Amino acid sequence: MAKRISYFENGIYMLFEINDENEIKLLHFAPVPFSEKDIEPYCEEKGFALFEAAKSFRPVEINLSGLDRPLERHGNKYIITAPGYRMKFKDINDTANQLGRLIEVTCYDEPTGIETVSHYQFYNGVSVCRVWTTVTNKGDEPQVLEYVSSFNLNGIEKEGSLPQDKKMLFWVCHNSWQRELSWQSYTLPQLGLSQTQPTPFQHSSKVFAIGNVGNWSAKEYIPMGVIENTETGSALVWQIEHNGSWHAEVSDEEGHLYLQLSGPTEIESHFTKTLKPGDVFESVTAAVGVAKKDNMPAFDNAIAELTRYRRLIRRRNKDNERLAVIFNDYMNCLWGDPTEEKEYPLIDAAAKAGCEYFCIDAGWYADGAWWDEVGEWQVSHKRFPNGLRPVTDYIRSKGMIPGVWLELEVMGINCPLLKGRADDSWFFMRHGKRVYDRSRYQLDFRNEKVREFAAETIDRLTNEYGIGYIKMDYNIEPGIGTETDADSFGDGLLGHERAYISWLRDTFKRHPSLIIENCSSGGLRMDYQMLSLYSIQSTSDQDDYKLYCTIAANSPTALTPEQSAIWSYPKTDGNSEEVVFNMVNAMLLRIHQSGHLAYINEQSGELVKQAIKLYREIRKDIRSAVPFWPIGLSGFGDEFTSLGLRNDDGSAYIAVWRREGDSGSVTLPVGYLSGRQARAECIYPSFADNRYEFADGALTADMAPYTARLFKITPDDKEQ
């Protein structure tokens, strides 16, 4: 007789079933209790009887080379994998640790000797679970791993009575250079997954999949998504925590819809891994959370839960407590052409404005070519005749901490180090040739000499120049991986990425106060493998402040507000409203100040100073607040854009931007304050007029084209 094991942890209902064939099934993972009628698909109009609901619902899918898959699966879907379809249950372990509850499900395949453990790590007080799979070869023969899921859940549509085509909404975050964080929602028909056959006979070959191949983990999509059931008002939120190739897919299995998350795969990313007897492989981690609609949308509540989880898994650091203000001399300023002469007036202006760090961006090392000579990281005496130390000392004399730009994972094809120190073993290789892109080779961090060189560079910059901030950029895509010491190209890439993360951990152990910004041509590596270590993330290279507000407003979906670096770059010929728009872009996140502050007019300079002063007063709230979107996520063509941060005491900050259009007025619902008395105050800029009010749970504001305002909403019954 089948046995069921149920859990309820931090708002997550989870149910396993062990059937008569000794197979374990994950029947339920949701913010609502399990209902028997939801799990049993049937076709009323055809008169089909109920069938065994737990025929699929495997907690893990795993595929090895050389095994048959006799059951119907259609196409490249990662269902009915072999030996995944025949795995037997061995054990389930339920323990507590310092993070929360840990559930571990062990399965095995006797013919191959393969054993899997599906890990579900819950975190106290947060409706998000971290998931991953370990695979061990306990047999006598080597086995070639082609695929393993980090998380697999069938039946994501089962709650409610409406057909799945009419209730399921899939949120995807498209990402691209200068066009980051562009969210879109899709119905099943829009994804080509309309239900056309009666359950349980729906067996399509169509997969809706998003993913990445290569080292830029977010070059096309942020590795996350939200699945919303609009009938029940519930949501499933997920992220894949990996800095390389990853894969997420939704399709149908036995009439249900499934979600499957993984790292690299053979079909998509040229990954295989040979497991010799005794070998253990660990998948990439992912996170899956749940939320429900209440007085706030289910999407907003899901991101709030994910925000709290991200803060728990992140490396403890002072930067995310302090939220220091950084000046960087690149954007709409020096554009990678720094010199000693140009820096001094900018340093003075940045200090006067209230900045706390000053970063010298790209070019400080280059006598000639900006890209193809990089890799030695020695100061250019052509640009800095007296060396870098007088400039970094001057930065410190002004009360700021100096920083520099690096691209430490690459080496230019004309770098002097190539003539002696670096050989082929330092670099990615494919088909016997070095892999390069944009005149730069990809370094392989599995090589001990590469790690030592990178560590020497960091140590030298911090020791010789007192560098306390590094903008760690990365501007190439080396593709599917490397053949050196690897079972496959994808295996080499995965090994490199894990070695880089290990090197980064060691770097922070040696330099715990060092701030390192994660930058990859802006925001092309926004993933929580990187962001669990880096305290701050470049969000974009977008140089139009009127477009940047969309990226700024959407950024807390992909990372915590205190990690989201937003450029503010007032122009020398800009008016007051242009300065305010720029500053509001960054004031609820991390101010990444730039622009020619030394040459803007006095009034503009005062507005920058006023904004930074206010930011330094409110940043203590930003580090613990959760985001919400009063009028929904922003699109680049929207007239109005808004971002809210909800504080623990019930108050909120709301940024509002207006581009061009005909409305002139906007109403911004604040659902959790519905029915409560509250007062609104425009806290920036100081010259704002009084054309706004808060009533009936919403903020209404009249705004002229291309203006922005920052408000604070305080309920009369403010929580203590």
XYZ file of C-alpha atoms in Angstrom:
720
model
C 0.000 0.000 0.000
C 1.240 3.460 -0.884
C 2.703 5.559 1.911
C 2.618 9.353 2.059
C 4.941 11.712 3.909
C 3.827 15.310 4.284
C 5.652 18.424 5.441
C 4.645 21.975 6.200
C 7.569 24.344 6.560
C 7.596 28.148 6.440
C 4.399 28.340 4.435
C 5.388 25.543 2.006
C 3.215 22.413 1.783
C 5.214 19.447 0.507
C 4.038 15.875 -0.031
C 5.869 12.700 -1.081
C 4.325 9.336 -1.910
C 6.069 5.960 -1.903
C 4.071 3.616 -4.099
C 3.726 -0.149 -4.215
C 6.610 -0.382 -6.706
C 8.901 1.334 -4.168
C 9.092 4.546 -6.219
C 8.990 7.896 -4.460
C 7.010 10.753 -6.019
C 6.919 14.461 -5.223
C 3.174 15.086 -5.451
C 3.006 18.596 -4.066
C 5.085 21.732 -3.449
C 2.834 24.767 -3.023
C 1.589 27.534 -0.696
C -1.761 25.724 -0.272
C -2.546 22.289 1.184
C -2.672 19.207 -1.023
C -6.041 18.176 -2.450
C -6.618 14.656 -3.743
C -8.932 15.777 -6.522
C -6.269 18.087 -7.974
C -3.731 15.372 -8.590
C -5.918 12.924 -10.532
C -6.383 14.078 -14.124
C -9.366 12.826 -16.047
C -11.266 13.483 -19.244
C -14.927 13.948 -18.437
C -16.146 14.357 -21.998
C -14.462 11.113 -23.116
C -15.515 9.166 -20.071
C -12.016 8.070 -19.095
C -11.676 6.694 -15.584
C -9.250 8.073 -13.021
C -5.779 6.648 -13.433
C -2.783 6.278 -11.199
C -1.836 9.890 -10.571
C 1.674 9.203 -9.351
C 2.865 7.521 -12.532
C 5.292 10.395 -13.093
C 6.077 13.032 -10.425
C 9.661 11.856 -9.960
C 11.716 14.112 -7.627
C 14.787 13.738 -9.855
C 15.458 13.116 -13.522
C 18.822 11.653 -14.466
C 20.126 10.464 -17.813
C 23.149 8.225 -18.400
C 24.675 7.214 -21.714
C 23.755 3.876 -23.274
C 20.392 3.265 -21.600
C 17.050 2.735 -23.325
C 13.996 4.876 -22.605
C 11.097 2.601 -23.554
C 8.282 4.916 -22.505
C 6.786 7.706 -24.610
C 8.373 11.085 -23.999
C 8.437 12.967 -27.353
C 11.347 15.209 -28.326
C 14.173 16.504 -26.165
C 12.167 16.933 -22.983
C 13.978 15.871 -19.803
C 11.265 13.444 -18.746
C 11.344 9.659 -18.656
C 15.113 9.840 -18.412
C 17.106 6.654 -17.974
C 17.652 5.470 -15.334
C 15.418 8.265 -13.982
C 12.170 6.540 -14.909
C 13.083 3.349 -12.984
C 14.796 4.778 -9.871
C 13.731 3.128 -6.626
C 13.300 4.677 -3.199
C 15.962 3.986 -0.597
C 15.622 6.459 2.254
C 14.304 9.838 3.364
C 16.156 11.816 6.016
C 14.654 14.744 7.940
C 17.061 16.775 10.087
C 17.536 20.262 11.468
C 20.603 22.459 11.023
C 21.529 26.062 11.744
C 19.690 27.226 8.608
C 16.448 25.325 9.152
C 15.041 21.982 8.100
C 16.845 19.693 5.639
C 15.027 16.886 3.829
C 17.120 14.411 1.823
C 15.554 11.802 -0.457
C 17.790 8.951 -1.595
C 16.997 6.850 -4.667
C 18.974 4.154 -6.458
C 19.162 2.203 -9.703
C 20.365 -1.335 -9.089
C 21.528 -2.203 -12.662
C 23.919 0.768 -12.853
C 24.685 1.241 -9.163
C 23.781 4.936 -9.442
C 22.459 6.612 -6.298
C 20.931 10.095 -6.103
C 20.180 12.310 -3.143
C 17.675 15.132 -3.625
C 18.356 17.857 -1.063
C 15.672 20.297 0.124
C 17.150 22.900 2.477
C 14.552 25.124 4.126
C 15.437 28.445 5.750
C 13.801 29.557 8.955
C 11.116 32.176 8.392
C 11.301 32.249 4.586
C 9.017 30.478 2.090
C 11.924 29.475 -0.142
C 13.798 26.176 -0.326
C 17.278 25.610 -1.751
C 17.483 22.417 -3.827
C 20.243 20.358 -5.426
C 21.092 16.753 -6.318
C 24.145 14.612 -5.652
C 24.895 11.602 -7.841
C 27.165 8.753 -6.667
C 28.369 5.814 -8.715
C 28.201 2.856 -6.333
C 28.472 0.340 -9.153
C 31.410 -1.491 -10.663
C 31.494 0.238 -14.063
C 32.034 3.853 -15.148
C 28.853 5.714 -16.064
C 28.580 8.812 -18.265
C 26.240 11.439 -16.837
C 24.433 13.461 -19.514
C 21.835 15.215 -17.366
C 20.635 15.545 -13.802
C 17.942 17.850 -12.492
C 18.465 20.079 -9.491
C 14.691 20.303 -9.047
C 11.768 18.549 -10.719
C 8.098 19.219 -9.975
C 5.160 17.937 -11.991
C 1.620 19.198 -11.492
C 2.427 22.904 -11.173
C -1.002 23.724 -12.632
C -3.126 21.347 -10.591
C -4.750 23.707 -8.038
C -8.089 25.201 -9.063
C -10.800 24.157 -11.482
C -10.113 26.225 -14.604
C -8.332 24.678 -17.605
C -4.590 25.266 -17.461
C -4.664 27.379 -20.630
C -6.894 29.912 -18.889
C -5.129 30.277 -15.548
C -1.370 29.761 -15.884
C 0.963 32.728 -16.398
C 4.713 32.372 -16.905
C 6.956 35.338 -16.058
C 10.329 35.465 -17.818
C 13.069 38.065 -17.368
C 14.752 38.754 -20.714
C 18.209 40.246 -20.426
C 20.605 41.890 -22.867
C 23.337 44.494 -22.993
C 21.862 47.955 -22.253
C 18.408 46.336 -22.216
C 18.605 44.433 -18.961
C 15.736 43.168 -16.824
C 12.934 43.217 -19.371
C 10.124 41.122 -17.891
C 7.379 39.545 -19.986
C 4.489 37.278 -19.015
C 3.155 34.502 -21.239
C 0.112 32.263 -21.293
C 0.387 28.629 -22.341
C -1.091 29.318 -25.806
C 1.480 32.092 -26.297
C 4.219 29.569 -25.511
C 2.840 27.029 -27.971
C 1.751 24.736 -25.137
C -2.008 24.866 -25.538
C -3.741 21.752 -24.295
C -5.052 19.944 -27.394
C -5.456 16.396 -26.089
C -7.499 15.145 -23.143
C -5.543 14.235 -20.062
C -3.736 11.942 -19.483
C -2.971 11.610 -23.187
C -1.250 14.966 -23.762
C 2.253 14.111 -24.965
C 3.658 17.057 -26.880
C 7.194 17.457 -28.179
C 7.096 21.182 -27.446
C 9.209 22.543 -24.599
C 9.282 26.068 -23.307
C 12.899 26.386 -22.224
C 15.154 29.227 -21.220
C 18.796 28.939 -20.324
C 22.372 29.870 -20.995
C 25.360 28.307 -22.706
C 28.712 29.757 -21.676
C 30.181 32.010 -19.044
C 27.804 34.990 -19.296
C 25.066 33.425 -17.181
C 22.501 36.170 -17.849
C 23.258 37.261 -21.405
C 19.770 36.325 -22.616
C 17.730 35.621 -19.492
C 18.081 36.237 -15.796
C 18.238 32.686 -14.351
C 14.914 32.983 -12.568
C 11.182 33.016 -13.199
C 7.743 33.174 -11.638
C 4.844 30.830 -12.418
C 1.494 32.247 -11.420
C -1.863 30.526 -11.079
C -4.236 33.439 -11.640
C -7.264 31.437 -10.487
C -5.918 30.557 -7.041
C -3.724 33.646 -6.649
C -0.661 31.530 -5.922
C 2.857 31.723 -7.328
C 5.958 29.585 -7.630
C 9.219 31.545 -7.841
C 12.553 30.007 -8.790
C 16.173 30.859 -9.488
C 19.144 28.802 -10.673
C 22.278 29.692 -8.718
C 25.037 29.133 -11.223
C 27.572 31.343 -13.023
C 27.612 29.413 -16.302
C 25.454 27.098 -18.401
C 21.986 26.366 -17.033
C 18.639 25.090 -18.250
C 15.024 25.544 -17.144
C 12.050 24.023 -18.895
C 8.287 23.758 -18.693
C 6.244 21.229 -20.650
C 3.631 18.526 -20.160
C 3.866 15.026 -18.753
C 0.810 12.794 -18.415
C -1.530 15.744 -18.745
C 0.195 17.848 -16.099
C 2.697 20.676 -16.433
C 6.148 20.309 -14.938
C 8.980 22.670 -14.007
C 12.526 21.352 -14.200
C 15.721 23.204 -13.260
C 19.324 22.173 -13.897
C 22.849 23.258 -14.631
C 24.705 22.265 -17.834
C 23.309 19.566 -20.134
C 24.671 17.511 -22.999
C 22.141 18.620 -25.631
C 22.190 22.339 -24.840
C 25.664 22.960 -23.436
C 27.986 20.091 -24.480
C 28.237 18.687 -20.943
C 28.937 15.097 -19.972
C 30.729 13.804 -16.905
C 32.246 10.333 -16.519
C 31.621 8.937 -13.050
C 34.030 6.199 -12.151
C 33.086 3.787 -9.343
C 33.001 5.832 -6.148
C 32.806 9.223 -7.898
C 30.333 11.835 -6.678
C 28.860 14.667 -8.741
C 26.919 17.568 -7.275
C 24.466 19.535 -9.390
C 24.212 23.301 -9.323
C 21.918 24.688 -6.659
C 18.561 26.276 -7.301
C 15.942 27.898 -5.118
C 12.177 27.428 -5.273
C 9.704 29.451 -3.259
C 5.967 29.973 -2.945
C 3.669 32.922 -2.356
C -0.004 33.840 -2.406
C -1.931 36.929 -3.390
C -3.260 38.913 -0.439
C -3.429 42.704 -0.347
C -0.387 42.613 -2.616
C 0.002 40.780 -5.944
C 1.316 37.216 -5.816
C 4.279 38.254 -7.991
C 5.308 40.997 -5.549
C 4.970 38.661 -2.575
C 7.034 36.011 -4.371
C 9.876 38.456 -5.034
C 9.686 39.649 -1.422
C 10.235 36.073 -0.229
C 13.089 35.603 -2.686
C 14.661 38.873 -1.487
C 14.645 37.639 2.114
C 16.143 34.327 1.013
C 18.890 36.035 -0.998
C 19.921 37.969 2.082
C 20.211 34.719 4.038
C 22.448 32.908 1.518
C 24.723 35.895 0.874
C 28.217 36.234 2.283
C 28.103 38.358 5.406
C 29.776 41.684 4.641
C 29.808 45.265 5.860
C 29.075 46.742 2.437
C 25.521 45.396 2.387
C 25.009 46.842 5.856
C 26.516 50.244 5.132
C 25.530 50.739 1.447
C 28.475 52.981 0.637
C 28.116 55.600 -2.122
C 30.525 54.950 -4.993
C 31.813 57.389 -7.578
C 33.058 55.813 -10.807
C 34.703 57.954 -13.489
C 33.423 56.018 -16.528
C 29.806 56.619 -17.482
C 29.119 59.913 -19.264
C 32.418 61.066 -17.795
C 35.938 59.876 -18.738
C 34.725 56.895 -20.804
C 37.808 54.787 -20.081
C 40.314 57.583 -20.726
C 41.621 58.414 -17.234
C 44.728 60.498 -16.553
C 46.211 61.941 -13.404
C 45.272 65.434 -14.539
C 41.646 64.523 -15.168
C 41.152 62.694 -11.892
C 41.954 65.430 -9.356
C 39.001 67.748 -10.094
C 36.670 64.737 -10.167
C 37.987 63.560 -6.809
C 37.320 66.986 -5.306
C 33.800 67.080 -6.740
C 32.955 63.539 -5.648
C 34.097 64.247 -2.099
C 32.085 67.475 -2.012
C 28.982 65.602 -3.174
C 29.308 63.090 -0.329
C 30.690 60.013 -2.102
C 32.559 57.466 0.003
C 34.456 55.431 -2.617
C 36.159 56.644 -5.790
C 36.802 54.099 -8.541
C 39.220 54.714 -11.430
C 37.645 52.778 -14.273
C 39.120 51.128 -17.372
C 42.255 52.483 -19.034
C 44.521 53.219 -16.047
C 46.867 50.386 -17.170
C 46.938 51.107 -20.924
C 49.626 53.014 -22.788
C 48.154 51.902 -26.085
C 45.416 49.397 -26.886
C 42.607 49.367 -24.383
C 41.695 45.672 -24.828
C 44.318 43.474 -26.459
C 47.168 44.377 -24.057
C 45.231 43.830 -20.829
C 46.348 41.238 -18.318
C 49.487 42.547 -16.643
C 47.658 45.172 -14.555
C 50.547 47.596 -14.124
C 49.896 51.330 -14.080
C 50.414 53.288 -17.293
C 53.049 55.976 -16.648
C 51.874 57.680 -19.797
C 48.523 58.324 -18.120
C 49.843 58.577 -14.571
C 53.415 59.970 -14.816
C 53.917 59.797 -11.056
C 52.328 56.399 -10.706
C 48.974 55.588 -9.214
C 49.913 56.124 -5.573
C 49.674 59.960 -5.536
C 46.135 59.738 -6.920
C 44.982 57.021 -4.524
C 46.580 58.938 -1.626
C 44.691 62.050 -2.712
C 41.436 60.077 -2.771
C 42.080 59.001 0.812
C 42.975 62.546 1.851
C 39.475 63.550 0.741
C 37.882 60.981 3.017
C 37.153 58.403 0.310
C 38.484 54.898 -0.352
C 40.157 54.325 -3.748
C 39.155 51.679 -6.255
C 40.194 50.470 -9.729
C 38.734 48.564 -12.664
C 39.968 45.048 -13.483
C 39.136 42.329 -15.989
C 40.989 39.575 -14.205
C 39.501 36.535 -15.958
C 41.014 37.365 -19.346
C 44.360 38.185 -20.923
C 44.813 40.226 -24.088
C 46.385 38.540 -27.089
C 49.208 41.111 -26.945
C 49.731 41.047 -23.182
C 53.476 41.077 -22.289
C 52.972 38.116 -19.941
C 52.302 35.862 -22.932
C 55.983 36.058 -23.911
C 57.204 34.155 -20.900
C 54.984 33.367 -17.973
C 51.696 32.193 -19.531
C 51.437 29.087 -21.727
C 48.507 27.106 -23.181
C 47.727 25.541 -19.813
C 46.565 28.959 -18.598
C 43.778 29.253 -21.145
C 40.631 27.661 -22.483
C 41.455 25.304 -25.366
C 39.216 23.766 -28.016
C 40.396 21.553 -30.859
C 43.982 22.275 -29.844
C 43.579 26.043 -30.162
C 43.259 28.803 -27.592
C 39.766 30.207 -27.192
C 39.533 33.952 -27.481
C 36.947 36.649 -28.005
C 37.363 40.364 -28.662
C 41.162 39.987 -28.735
C 41.337 38.401 -25.294
C 42.007 34.844 -24.134
C 39.894 33.190 -21.445
C 41.957 32.230 -18.386
C 41.274 28.820 -16.824
C 40.952 29.140 -13.046
C 41.423 25.402 -12.556
C 45.109 26.131 -13.184
C 46.914 26.825 -9.915
C 49.293 29.288 -11.620
C 46.334 31.317 -12.903
C 44.817 31.494 -9.430
C 48.170 32.499 -7.951
C 48.621 35.241 -10.550
C 45.112 36.573 -9.908
C 45.706 36.524 -6.148
C 49.050 38.328 -6.569
C 47.298 41.044 -8.567
C 44.672 41.630 -5.893
C 47.256 41.588 -3.102
C 49.549 44.008 -4.938
C 46.792 46.534 -5.640
C 45.530 46.478 -2.078
C 48.991 46.606 -0.514
C 50.692 49.132 -2.828
C 47.807 51.514 -3.433
C 45.409 50.903 -0.574
C 42.712 49.819 -3.007
C 39.462 49.057 -1.191
C 37.132 48.692 -4.168
C 37.494 46.696 -7.369
C 35.153 46.868 -10.308
C 35.588 43.321 -11.598
C 34.472 43.468 -15.205
C 34.206 40.655 -17.739
C 33.528 41.435 -21.382
C 33.942 38.232 -23.400
C 31.946 35.038 -23.941
C 34.226 31.970 -24.294
C 31.368 29.708 -25.304
C 30.802 26.061 -24.485
C 33.993 25.476 -22.493
C 37.429 23.900 -22.715
C 38.821 20.467 -23.556
C 41.782 20.583 -21.145
C 41.553 17.944 -18.390
C 37.833 17.524 -19.007
C 35.389 14.804 -20.043
C 33.595 17.315 -22.262
C 33.717 21.013 -23.126
C 30.880 21.644 -20.669
C 32.669 19.717 -17.943
C 35.720 21.939 -18.403
C 33.572 25.052 -18.206
C 31.830 23.878 -15.043
C 35.162 23.049 -13.422
C 36.532 26.485 -14.292
C 33.462 28.253 -12.920
C 33.586 26.370 -9.654
C 37.317 27.053 -9.379
C 36.701 30.768 -9.920
C 34.089 30.813 -7.151
C 36.530 29.021 -4.845
C 39.230 31.581 -5.705
C 36.794 34.403 -4.985
C 35.945 32.953 -1.571
C 39.655 32.803 -0.749
C 40.057 36.417 -1.886
C 37.375 37.633 0.510
C 38.940 35.605 3.329
C 42.245 37.426 2.755
C 40.572 40.813 2.224
C 37.304 40.813 4.197
C 36.748 44.573 3.877
C 37.410 44.693 0.141
C 34.360 45.552 -1.981
C 34.320 43.793 -5.351
C 31.659 44.763 -7.863
C 30.342 42.063 -10.177
C 30.266 43.519 -13.687
C 29.957 41.735 -17.032
C 29.349 44.319 -19.731
C 26.843 45.657 -17.252
C 24.449 43.030 -15.946
C 25.215 39.907 -17.980
C 26.178 37.765 -14.978
C 23.363 38.520 -12.548
C 23.123 35.146 -10.830
C 23.147 34.122 -7.183
C 26.235 31.988 -7.413
C 28.133 35.223 -8.061
C 25.890 37.417 -5.931
C 26.140 35.140 -2.910
C 29.736 36.431 -2.729
C 29.846 39.834 -4.444
C 28.220 42.582 -2.406
C 27.337 44.794 -5.366
C 26.293 44.208 -8.971
C 26.571 46.407 -12.042
C 23.114 46.453 -13.590
C 23.775 48.005 -17.010
C 25.930 50.011 -19.389
C 22.811 51.945 -20.409
C 23.923 55.546 -20.935
C 20.476 57.149 -21.359
C 19.086 58.067 -17.952
C 15.518 58.192 -19.348
C 15.742 54.484 -20.209
C 17.716 53.545 -17.108
C 14.701 54.073 -14.846
C 13.156 50.876 -16.249
C 16.282 48.871 -15.414
C 16.454 50.474 -11.969
C 12.800 49.822 -11.157
C 12.978 46.166 -12.236
C 16.369 45.401 -10.709
C 15.085 44.225 -7.281
C 13.493 41.245 -9.032
C 16.956 39.889 -9.835
C 18.951 41.010 -6.800
C 18.493 42.620 -3.414
C 18.133 46.427 -3.512
C 21.354 46.933 -1.571
C 23.318 44.997 -4.224
C 21.858 46.848 -7.218
C 24.352 49.436 -8.497
C 22.549 52.078 -10.567
C 24.399 54.737 -12.532
C 23.535 58.362 -11.913
C 25.330 60.630 -14.388
C 24.085 64.244 -14.572
C 25.146 65.978 -17.751
C 27.083 69.216 -17.776
C 24.371 70.906 -19.843
C 21.413 69.311 -18.042
C 18.708 71.191 -16.168
C 17.499 70.557 -12.628
C 14.855 67.997 -13.585
C 17.437 65.997 -15.544
C 19.635 65.851 -12.441
C 16.695 64.794 -10.259
C 15.670 62.071 -12.711
C 19.220 60.716 -12.655
C 19.418 60.708 -8.882
C 15.981 59.129 -8.317
C 17.115 56.281 -10.593
C 19.583 55.225 -7.893
C 18.218 56.429 -4.572
C 16.318 53.282 -3.543
C 19.172 51.004 -4.597
C 22.955 51.653 -4.680
C 24.163 55.006 -5.937
C 26.803 54.497 -8.608
C 27.609 58.159 -9.133
C 29.322 59.435 -12.260
C 29.114 62.319 -14.703
C 31.399 65.348 -14.891
C 30.548 66.574 -11.391
C 33.440 69.018 -11.502
C 31.865 70.836 -14.444
C 28.122 70.841 -13.762
C 26.587 74.098 -12.583
C 26.209 74.990 -8.921
C 22.480 74.290 -8.769
C 22.949 70.827 -10.270
C 25.805 70.128 -7.896
C 23.604 70.995 -4.934
C 20.879 68.639 -6.146
C 23.425 65.802 -6.360
C 24.684 66.629 -2.887
C 21.133 66.838 -1.517
C 20.271 63.425 -2.979
C 23.367 61.715 -1.563
C 22.793 63.293 1.852
C 19.216 61.988 1.896
C 20.353 58.584 0.668
C 22.818 58.293 3.520
C 19.902 58.932 5.900
C 17.520 56.341 4.417
C 19.937 53.587 3.402
C 19.520 51.877 6.765
C 15.978 51.042 5.627
C 16.942 49.886 2.130
C 19.095 47.031 3.450
C 16.054 45.325 5.050
C 13.125 46.537 2.905
C 11.370 44.368 0.315
C 10.342 45.642 -3.121
C 6.917 46.085 -4.675
C 5.631 47.601 -7.894
C 2.520 49.799 -7.460
C 1.727 49.880 -11.202
C 3.536 46.698 -12.191
C 6.953 46.077 -13.661
C 8.386 48.658 -16.026
C 8.683 48.491 -19.799
C 11.027 50.711 -21.783
C 8.095 52.377 -23.538
C 5.975 53.052 -20.456
C 4.993 56.617 -19.665
C 5.053 56.049 -15.898
C 7.386 53.787 -13.940
C 7.406 53.140 -10.215
C 9.297 51.157 -7.598
C 8.378 50.830 -3.945
C 10.337 49.554 -0.955
C 8.294 48.375 2.011
C 9.956 48.779 5.399
C 9.593 46.552 8.433
C 7.657 49.257 10.299
C 4.981 49.534 7.599
C 6.287 52.703 5.976
C 7.347 52.763 2.344
C 9.511 54.663 -0.110
C 8.132 55.066 -3.618
C 10.090 56.306 -6.626
C 8.008 57.589 -9.548
C 9.256 58.486 -13.023
C 7.347 60.011 -15.902
C 8.640 59.934 -19.440
C 6.572 61.389 -22.257
C 2.860 60.798 -22.789
C -0.553 62.350 -22.328
C -1.597 61.281 -18.838
C 0.034 63.845 -16.569
C -1.322 62.090 -13.471
C -0.720 58.641 -12.045
C -2.355 56.657 -9.237
C -0.117 54.201 -7.415
C -1.920 51.607 -5.284
C -0.152 50.488 -2.116
C -2.178 47.393 -1.366
C -0.913 46.623 2.112
C -1.995 50.116 3.249
C -5.528 49.722 1.892
C -8.015 50.889 4.495
C -5.335 52.540 6.641
C -4.696 56.219 7.132
C -1.295 57.355 5.964
C 0.533 60.510 5.009
C 2.709 61.110 1.970
C 5.755 63.331 1.741
C 7.905 64.124 -1.283
C 11.390 63.780 0.171
C 13.318 64.564 -3.030
C 13.803 67.047 -4.617
C 13.365 69.907 -2.171
C 11.810 72.165 -4.826
C 8.927 69.756 -5.571
C 5.452 71.285 -5.466
C 2.494 69.780 -3.596
C 0.611 68.117 -6.457
C 0.303 64.752 -4.739
C -1.774 63.047 -2.038
C -2.265 59.683 -0.388
C -5.860 58.543 0.020
C -7.815 55.273 -0.155
C -4.643 53.214 -0.125
C -3.054 54.909 -3.130
C -0.622 57.710 -3.920
C -1.738 60.103 -6.657
C 0.796 62.451 -8.240
C 0.727 64.994 -11.054
C 4.008 65.097 -12.953
C 5.410 66.866 -15.988
C 7.178 64.891 -18.750
C 10.684 63.624 -17.926
C 10.478 64.233 -14.218
C 10.983 61.974 -11.228
C 10.083 62.172 -7.547
C 10.853 60.207 -4.398
C 8.110 59.842 -1.794
C 7.846 58.438 1.683
C 4.539 56.998 2.857
C 4.044 56.722 6.620
C 0.913 55.052 8.033
C -0.658 56.761 11.022
C -0.647 53.394 12.818
C 3.013 52.844 12.021
C 4.311 49.572 13.449
C 6.912 49.856 16.159
